[in-house]
PDB file of C-alpha atoms in Angstrom:
ATOM      1  CA  ASP A   1      -0.189   0.127   0.161  1.00  0.00           C
ATOM      2  CA  ALA A   2       1.149   3.527  -0.738  1.00  0.00           C
ATOM      3  CA  GLY A   3       2.149   5.673   2.281  1.00  0.00           C
ATOM      4  CA  VAL A   4       1.328   9.298   2.976  1.00  0.00           C
ATOM      5  CA  THR A   5       2.279  11.324  -0.227  1.00  0.00           C
ATOM      6  CA  GLN A   6       3.405  14.991  -0.353  1.00  0.00           C
ATOM      7  CA  SER A   7       3.891  17.300  -3.163  1.00  0.00           C
ATOM      8  CA  PRO A   8       6.010  19.403  -4.117  1.00  0.00           C
ATOM      9  CA  THR A   9       9.080  17.743  -2.949  1.00  0.00           C
ATOM     10  CA  HIS A  10      10.840  20.823  -2.913  1.00  0.00           C
ATOM     11  CA  LEU A  11       9.730  24.315  -3.449  1.00  0.00           C
ATOM     12  CA  ILE A  12      11.573  27.731  -3.652  1.00  0.00           C
ATOM     13  CA  LYS A  13       9.691  31.124  -3.168  1.00  0.00           C
ATOM     14  CA  THR A  14      10.474  34.803  -2.342  1.00  0.00           C
ATOM     15  CA  ARG A  15       9.273  36.842   0.383  1.00  0.00           C
ATOM     16  CA  GLY A  16       5.526  38.093   0.118  1.00  0.00           C
ATOM     17  CA  GLN A  17       4.459  35.026  -2.108  1.00  0.00           C
ATOM     18  CA  GLN A  18       1.800  32.530  -1.203  1.00  0.00           C
ATOM     19  CA  VAL A  19       2.212  28.694  -1.250  1.00  0.00           C
ATOM     20  CA  THR A  20       0.216  25.578  -1.398  1.00  0.00           C
ATOM     21  CA  LEU A  21       1.492  22.433  -0.188  1.00  0.00           C
ATOM     22  CA  ARG A  22      -0.452  19.294  -1.001  1.00  0.00           C
ATOM     23  CA  CYS A  23      -0.887  15.794   1.050  1.00  0.00           C
ATOM     24  CA  SER A  24      -2.529  12.430   0.230  1.00  0.00           C
ATOM     25  CA  PRO A  25      -3.321  10.190   3.431  1.00  0.00           C
ATOM     26  CA  ILE A  26      -2.889   6.648   3.460  1.00  0.00           C
ATOM     27  CA  SER A  27      -5.807   5.032   2.084  1.00  0.00           C
ATOM     28  CA  GLY A  28      -8.701   4.348   4.610  1.00  0.00           C
ATOM     29  CA  HIS A  29      -7.173   7.299   6.944  1.00  0.00           C
ATOM     30  CA  LYS A  30      -9.620   9.976   7.742  1.00  0.00           C
ATOM     31  CA  SER A  31      -7.167  12.339   9.748  1.00  0.00           C
ATOM     32  CA  VAL A  32      -4.490  14.630   8.484  1.00  0.00           C
ATOM     33  CA  SER A  33      -2.044  16.634  10.321  1.00  0.00           C
ATOM     34  CA  TRP A  34       0.602  19.074   9.471  1.00  0.00           C
ATOM     35  CA  TYR A  35       3.596  19.899  11.373  1.00  0.00           C
ATOM     36  CA  GLN A  36       6.698  22.767  10.455  1.00  0.00           C
ATOM     37  CA  GLN A  37      10.201  21.243  11.164  1.00  0.00           C
ATOM     38  CA  VAL A  38      12.947  24.149  11.268  1.00  0.00           C
ATOM     39  CA  LEU A  39      16.456  22.860  10.763  1.00  0.00           C
ATOM     40  CA  GLY A  40      17.678  21.021  13.797  1.00  0.00           C
ATOM     41  CA  GLN A  41      14.314  20.872  15.862  1.00  0.00           C
ATOM     42  CA  GLY A  42      11.726  18.798  16.130  1.00  0.00           C
ATOM     43  CA  PRO A  43       8.308  19.070  14.119  1.00  0.00           C
ATOM     44  CA  GLN A  44       5.598  21.560  15.669  1.00  0.00           C
ATOM     45  CA  PHE A  45       2.011  20.993  15.212  1.00  0.00           C
ATOM     46  CA  ILE A  46       0.225  23.332  12.734  1.00  0.00           C
ATOM     47  CA  PHE A  47      -3.345  21.748  12.240  1.00  0.00           C
ATOM     48  CA  GLN A  48      -5.455  18.642  12.249  1.00  0.00           C
ATOM     49  CA  TYR A  49      -8.220  17.720  10.323  1.00  0.00           C
ATOM     50  CA  TYR A  50     -10.536  14.792  10.522  1.00  0.00           C
ATOM     51  CA  GLU A  51     -13.482  14.238   8.566  1.00  0.00           C
ATOM     52  CA  LYS A  52     -13.013  17.482   6.807  1.00  0.00           C
ATOM     53  CA  GLU A  53     -13.142  19.552   9.997  1.00  0.00           C
ATOM     54  CA  GLU A  54     -10.559  21.454  11.805  1.00  0.00           C
ATOM     55  CA  ARG A  55      -9.756  19.583  14.953  1.00  0.00           C
ATOM     56  CA  GLY A  56      -6.873  21.642  16.129  1.00  0.00           C
ATOM     57  CA  ARG A  57      -4.562  24.548  15.541  1.00  0.00           C
ATOM     58  CA  GLY A  58      -1.221  25.356  16.441  1.00  0.00           C
ATOM     59  CA  ASN A  59       0.437  28.618  17.450  1.00  0.00           C
ATOM     60  CA  PHE A  60       0.834  29.874  14.098  1.00  0.00           C
ATOM     61  CA  PRO A  61      -0.421  33.127  12.493  1.00  0.00           C
ATOM     62  CA  ASP A  62      -3.478  33.515  10.279  1.00  0.00           C
ATOM     63  CA  ARG A  63      -1.302  33.367   7.432  1.00  0.00           C
ATOM     64  CA  PHE A  64      -1.356  29.695   7.397  1.00  0.00           C
ATOM     65  CA  SER A  65      -4.585  27.857   6.723  1.00  0.00           C
ATOM     66  CA  ALA A  66      -5.580  24.323   5.608  1.00  0.00           C
ATOM     67  CA  ARG A  67      -8.648  22.316   4.174  1.00  0.00           C
ATOM     68  CA  GLN A  68      -9.443  18.783   3.801  1.00  0.00           C
ATOM     69  CA  PHE A  69     -11.043  17.394   0.894  1.00  0.00           C
ATOM     70  CA  PRO A  70     -13.899  14.825   0.287  1.00  0.00           C
ATOM     71  CA  ASN A  71     -11.414  12.138  -0.435  1.00  0.00           C
ATOM     72  CA  TYR A  72      -9.453  13.020   2.627  1.00  0.00           C
ATOM     73  CA  SER A  73      -6.480  14.601   0.619  1.00  0.00           C
ATOM     74  CA  SER A  74      -5.307  18.103   2.323  1.00  0.00           C
ATOM     75  CA  GLU A  75      -3.830  21.373   1.272  1.00  0.00           C
ATOM     76  CA  LEU A  76      -1.897  23.689   3.446  1.00  0.00           C
ATOM     77  CA  ASN A  77      -1.682  27.313   2.269  1.00  0.00           C
ATOM     78  CA  VAL A  78       0.725  30.005   3.583  1.00  0.00           C
ATOM     79  CA  ASN A  79       0.173  33.624   2.771  1.00  0.00           C
ATOM     80  CA  ALA A  80       2.713  36.432   2.675  1.00  0.00           C
ATOM     81  CA  LEU A  81       5.927  34.315   3.033  1.00  0.00           C
ATOM     82  CA  LEU A  82       8.499  35.502   5.354  1.00  0.00           C
ATOM     83  CA  LEU A  83      12.048  34.029   5.709  1.00  0.00           C
ATOM     84  CA  GLY A  84      11.388  32.319   8.912  1.00  0.00           C
ATOM     85  CA  ASP A  85       8.646  30.140   6.761  1.00  0.00           C
ATOM     86  CA  SER A  86      11.596  28.249   5.485  1.00  0.00           C
ATOM     87  CA  ALA A  87      11.364  24.769   6.766  1.00  0.00           C
ATOM     88  CA  LEU A  88      10.325  21.198   6.053  1.00  0.00           C
ATOM     89  CA  TYR A  89       6.633  20.866   6.109  1.00  0.00           C
ATOM     90  CA  LEU A  90       5.338  17.410   7.174  1.00  0.00           C
ATOM     91  CA  CYS A  91       2.143  15.674   6.711  1.00  0.00           C
ATOM     92  CA  ALA A  92       0.918  12.876   8.666  1.00  0.00           C
ATOM     93  CA  SER A  93      -2.208  10.782   8.618  1.00  0.00           C
ATOM     94  CA  LYS A  94      -4.145   8.256  10.978  1.00  0.00           C
ATOM     95  CA  VAL A  95      -7.016   6.102  10.757  1.00  0.00           C
ATOM     96  CA  GLN A  96      -9.159   8.052  13.169  1.00  0.00           C
ATOM     97  CA  GLY A  97      -8.986  11.308  14.923  1.00  0.00           C
ATOM     98  CA  GLY A  98      -7.655   9.930  18.156  1.00  0.00           C
ATOM     99  CA  THR A  99      -4.704   8.771  19.647  1.00  0.00           C
ATOM    100  CA  ASP A 100      -3.592   6.269  17.035  1.00  0.00           C
ATOM    101  CA  THR A 101      -0.309   5.858  15.287  1.00  0.00           C
ATOM    102  CA  GLN A 102       0.619   8.806  13.060  1.00  0.00           C
ATOM    103  CA  TYR A 103       2.224   8.151   9.791  1.00  0.00           C
ATOM    104  CA  PHE A 104       4.378  10.879   8.226  1.00  0.00           C
ATOM    105  CA  GLY A 105       5.057  11.773   4.378  1.00  0.00           C
ATOM    106  CA  PRO A 106       8.300  12.392   3.110  1.00  0.00           C
ATOM    107  CA  GLY A 107       7.806  16.460   3.396  1.00  0.00           C
ATOM    108  CA  THR A 108       7.858  19.270   1.478  1.00  0.00           C
ATOM    109  CA  ARG A 109      11.275  21.478   1.709  1.00  0.00           C
ATOM    110  CA  LEU A 110      10.251  25.062   1.469  1.00  0.00           C
ATOM    111  CA  THR A 111      13.061  27.625   1.017  1.00  0.00           C
ATOM    112  CA  VAL A 112      11.904  31.515   1.243  1.00  0.00           C
ATOM    113  CA  LEU A 113      14.383  33.736  -0.366  1.00  0.00           C
TER     114      LEU A 113
ATOM    115  CA  LYS B   1       2.557  23.665  28.912  1.00  0.00           C
ATOM    116  CA  GLN B   2       3.987  20.241  27.886  1.00  0.00           C
ATOM    117  CA  GLU B   3       7.746  20.551  27.016  1.00  0.00           C
ATOM    118  CA  VAL B   4       9.640  17.422  25.682  1.00  0.00           C
ATOM    119  CA  THR B   5      13.484  17.295  26.273  1.00  0.00           C
ATOM    120  CA  GLN B   6      15.935  14.792  24.491  1.00  0.00           C
ATOM    121  CA  ILE B   7      19.294  14.105  26.013  1.00  0.00           C
ATOM    122  CA  PRO B   8      21.998  13.805  24.641  1.00  0.00           C
ATOM    123  CA  ALA B   9      21.503  15.976  21.621  1.00  0.00           C
ATOM    124  CA  ALA B  10      24.034  13.892  19.597  1.00  0.00           C
ATOM    125  CA  LEU B  11      25.858  10.584  20.296  1.00  0.00           C
ATOM    126  CA  SER B  12      28.639   8.773  18.364  1.00  0.00           C
ATOM    127  CA  VAL B  13      29.370   5.319  19.113  1.00  0.00           C
ATOM    128  CA  PRO B  14      31.352   2.521  17.471  1.00  0.00           C
ATOM    129  CA  GLU B  15      29.406  -0.415  15.805  1.00  0.00           C
ATOM    130  CA  GLY B  16      28.132  -3.311  18.255  1.00  0.00           C
ATOM    131  CA  GLU B  17      27.630  -0.887  21.123  1.00  0.00           C
ATOM    132  CA  ASN B  18      24.322  -0.890  23.188  1.00  0.00           C
ATOM    133  CA  LEU B  19      22.608   2.613  23.466  1.00  0.00           C
ATOM    134  CA  VAL B  20      20.269   4.433  25.625  1.00  0.00           C
ATOM    135  CA  LEU B  21      18.503   7.581  24.555  1.00  0.00           C
ATOM    136  CA  ASN B  22      16.496   9.413  26.879  1.00  0.00           C
ATOM    137  CA  CYS B  23      13.386  11.353  26.548  1.00  0.00           C
ATOM    138  CA  SER B  24      11.694  13.804  29.421  1.00  0.00           C
ATOM    139  CA  PHE B  25       8.312  15.421  29.357  1.00  0.00           C
ATOM    140  CA  THR B  26       6.939  18.239  31.911  1.00  0.00           C
ATOM    141  CA  ASP B  27       3.368  17.163  32.243  1.00  0.00           C
ATOM    142  CA  SER B  28       2.420  13.305  32.797  1.00  0.00           C
ATOM    143  CA  ALA B  29      -1.115  13.758  31.406  1.00  0.00           C
ATOM    144  CA  ILE B  30      -0.281  11.999  28.131  1.00  0.00           C
ATOM    145  CA  TYR B  31      -2.157   9.616  25.992  1.00  0.00           C
ATOM    146  CA  ASN B  32       0.881   8.022  24.732  1.00  0.00           C
ATOM    147  CA  LEU B  33       4.730   8.322  23.613  1.00  0.00           C
ATOM    148  CA  GLN B  34       6.095   7.571  20.265  1.00  0.00           C
ATOM    149  CA  TRP B  35       9.744   7.336  18.996  1.00  0.00           C
ATOM    150  CA  PHE B  36      10.407   8.144  15.454  1.00  0.00           C
ATOM    151  CA  ARG B  37      13.420   8.069  13.005  1.00  0.00           C
ATOM    152  CA  GLN B  38      14.510  10.519  10.795  1.00  0.00           C
ATOM    153  CA  ASP B  39      16.901  10.197   8.177  1.00  0.00           C
ATOM    154  CA  PRO B  40      18.798  13.797   7.120  1.00  0.00           C
ATOM    155  CA  GLY B  41      16.252  15.667   4.785  1.00  0.00           C
ATOM    156  CA  LYS B  42      13.367  12.748   5.240  1.00  0.00           C
ATOM    157  CA  GLY B  43      10.213  12.428   6.762  1.00  0.00           C
ATOM    158  CA  LEU B  44       9.594  10.661  10.063  1.00  0.00           C
ATOM    159  CA  THR B  45       9.377   6.625  10.577  1.00  0.00           C
ATOM    160  CA  SER B  46       7.435   5.474  13.465  1.00  0.00           C
ATOM    161  CA  LEU B  47       9.494   3.154  15.780  1.00  0.00           C
ATOM    162  CA  LEU B  48       7.568   2.115  18.722  1.00  0.00           C
ATOM    163  CA  LEU B  49       4.415   3.547  20.513  1.00  0.00           C
ATOM    164  CA  ILE B  50       3.617   3.122  24.061  1.00  0.00           C
ATOM    165  CA  GLN B  51       0.103   3.663  25.521  1.00  0.00           C
ATOM    166  CA  SER B  52       0.253   5.572  28.661  1.00  0.00           C
ATOM    167  CA  SER B  53      -1.001   2.238  30.404  1.00  0.00           C
ATOM    168  CA  GLN B  54       1.885   0.323  29.304  1.00  0.00           C
ATOM    169  CA  ARG B  55       5.538   0.431  30.507  1.00  0.00           C
ATOM    170  CA  GLU B  56       7.423  -0.800  27.495  1.00  0.00           C
ATOM    171  CA  GLN B  57       7.479  -2.109  23.897  1.00  0.00           C
ATOM    172  CA  THR B  58       9.907  -4.110  22.052  1.00  0.00           C
ATOM    173  CA  SER B  59      10.532  -4.234  18.168  1.00  0.00           C
ATOM    174  CA  GLY B  60      13.425  -6.076  16.894  1.00  0.00           C
ATOM    175  CA  ARG B  61      16.648  -4.685  18.734  1.00  0.00           C
ATOM    176  CA  LEU B  62      14.754  -1.646  19.942  1.00  0.00           C
ATOM    177  CA  ASN B  63      12.953  -1.373  23.508  1.00  0.00           C
ATOM    178  CA  ALA B  64      11.254   1.732  24.629  1.00  0.00           C
ATOM    179  CA  SER B  65      10.266   2.341  28.382  1.00  0.00           C
ATOM    180  CA  LEU B  66       7.762   4.591  29.886  1.00  0.00           C
ATOM    181  CA  ASP B  67       7.736   6.176  33.359  1.00  0.00           C
ATOM    182  CA  LYS B  68       4.696   8.577  33.251  1.00  0.00           C
ATOM    183  CA  SER B  69       5.089   9.200  36.908  1.00  0.00           C
ATOM    184  CA  SER B  70       8.919  10.549  36.385  1.00  0.00           C
ATOM    185  CA  GLY B  71       8.129  12.098  33.014  1.00  0.00           C
ATOM    186  CA  ARG B  72      10.408   9.740  31.382  1.00  0.00           C
ATOM    187  CA  SER B  73      11.132   7.461  28.545  1.00  0.00           C
ATOM    188  CA  THR B  74      14.222   5.845  27.190  1.00  0.00           C
ATOM    189  CA  LEU B  75      14.852   4.125  23.653  1.00  0.00           C
ATOM    190  CA  TYR B  76      17.141   1.082  24.196  1.00  0.00           C
ATOM    191  CA  ILE B  77      19.139   0.228  20.802  1.00  0.00           C
ATOM    192  CA  ALA B  78      21.016  -2.956  21.056  1.00  0.00           C
ATOM    193  CA  ALA B  79      23.963  -4.145  19.025  1.00  0.00           C
ATOM    194  CA  SER B  80      23.875  -0.669  16.954  1.00  0.00           C
ATOM    195  CA  GLN B  81      24.593  -0.770  13.381  1.00  0.00           C
ATOM    196  CA  PRO B  82      25.846   2.102  10.854  1.00  0.00           C
ATOM    197  CA  GLY B  83      22.427   1.916   9.395  1.00  0.00           C
ATOM    198  CA  ASP B  84      21.152   2.771  12.678  1.00  0.00           C
ATOM    199  CA  SER B  85      22.365   6.274  11.833  1.00  0.00           C
ATOM    200  CA  ALA B  86      19.809   8.663  12.071  1.00  0.00           C
ATOM    201  CA  THR B  87      18.108  11.342  14.185  1.00  0.00           C
ATOM    202  CA  TYR B  88      15.514   9.933  16.915  1.00  0.00           C
ATOM    203  CA  LEU B  89      12.991  11.889  17.929  1.00  0.00           C
ATOM    204  CA  CYS B  90      10.523  11.272  20.816  1.00  0.00           C
ATOM    205  CA  ALA B  91       6.808  12.927  20.977  1.00  0.00           C
ATOM    206  CA  VAL B  92       3.947  12.888  23.320  1.00  0.00           C
ATOM    207  CA  VAL B  93       0.564  12.873  22.582  1.00  0.00           C
ATOM    208  CA  VAL B  94      -1.581  15.524  24.779  1.00  0.00           C
ATOM    209  CA  GLY B  95      -5.380  15.513  25.457  1.00  0.00           C
ATOM    210  CA  ASP B  96      -7.239  18.167  23.507  1.00  0.00           C
ATOM    211  CA  SER B  97      -9.357  17.489  20.589  1.00  0.00           C
ATOM    212  CA  SER B  98      -6.405  17.428  18.076  1.00  0.00           C
ATOM    213  CA  TYR B  99      -4.379  14.751  19.900  1.00  0.00           C
ATOM    214  CA  LYS B 100      -1.557  16.440  18.674  1.00  0.00           C
ATOM    215  CA  LEU B 101       2.004  15.249  18.799  1.00  0.00           C
ATOM    216  CA  ILE B 102       4.652  17.325  21.190  1.00  0.00           C
ATOM    217  CA  PHE B 103       8.122  16.592  19.708  1.00  0.00           C
ATOM    218  CA  GLY B 104      11.424  16.753  21.353  1.00  0.00           C
ATOM    219  CA  SER B 105      14.523  18.260  19.524  1.00  0.00           C
ATOM    220  CA  GLY B 106      15.914  14.665  18.850  1.00  0.00           C
ATOM    221  CA  THR B 107      19.268  12.803  19.373  1.00  0.00           C
ATOM    222  CA  ARG B 108      21.488  12.943  16.333  1.00  0.00           C
ATOM    223  CA  LEU B 109      23.074   9.084  16.589  1.00  0.00           C
ATOM    224  CA  LEU B 110      26.268   8.395  14.434  1.00  0.00           C
ATOM    225  CA  VAL B 111      27.256   4.700  14.514  1.00  0.00           C
ATOM    226  CA  ARG B 112      30.802   4.429  13.456  1.00  0.00           C
ATOM    227  CA  PRO B 113      31.754   1.070  11.499  1.00  0.00           C
TER     228      PRO B 113
END
């Protein structure tokens, strides 16, 4: 079975631009979460969606938004990019919205110049 | 506020050595704890998940323990191999509606041939 997939793999943007990152969960998984990992640190929680509804939001500005589609795939949007948004963005999926194991995708490396 | 700390930040050992990675968390009200492996520039691979009611989990050469009362977990790697070289992250699941993971900064392990 295919794991969590993310696109694109790498992305280079300039300050002030907008970016959309995409995630497809493992088949049968209904929950998707997004994490930001800055170099040398552990991932930080951005959003969780379950059954197309937002279940949680981390301490990120309103420039960050996300949604989940009927097929359970998800998009993360970041507006007005800042240099500090440069990071590895990870998507994770799990079967339900609870405490079961989360499976991570390979990530999208975003560089903001 | 839950905080997760991992010690040491980096570790270099010769092949064949048994080693222990440490993880501590400040709030014992967790649902579970997961250990992940991350290769450079890649996503996270789940190694072990310990439920809050469990004391340990084993998978092959890996053994993870959990002591909720003291806020500690250890990951024991037996007979280390060069292929074990990676960053190891621990994360706890906290109890709000998102069941988000809160990560430590990781231990970067190098196993020398």
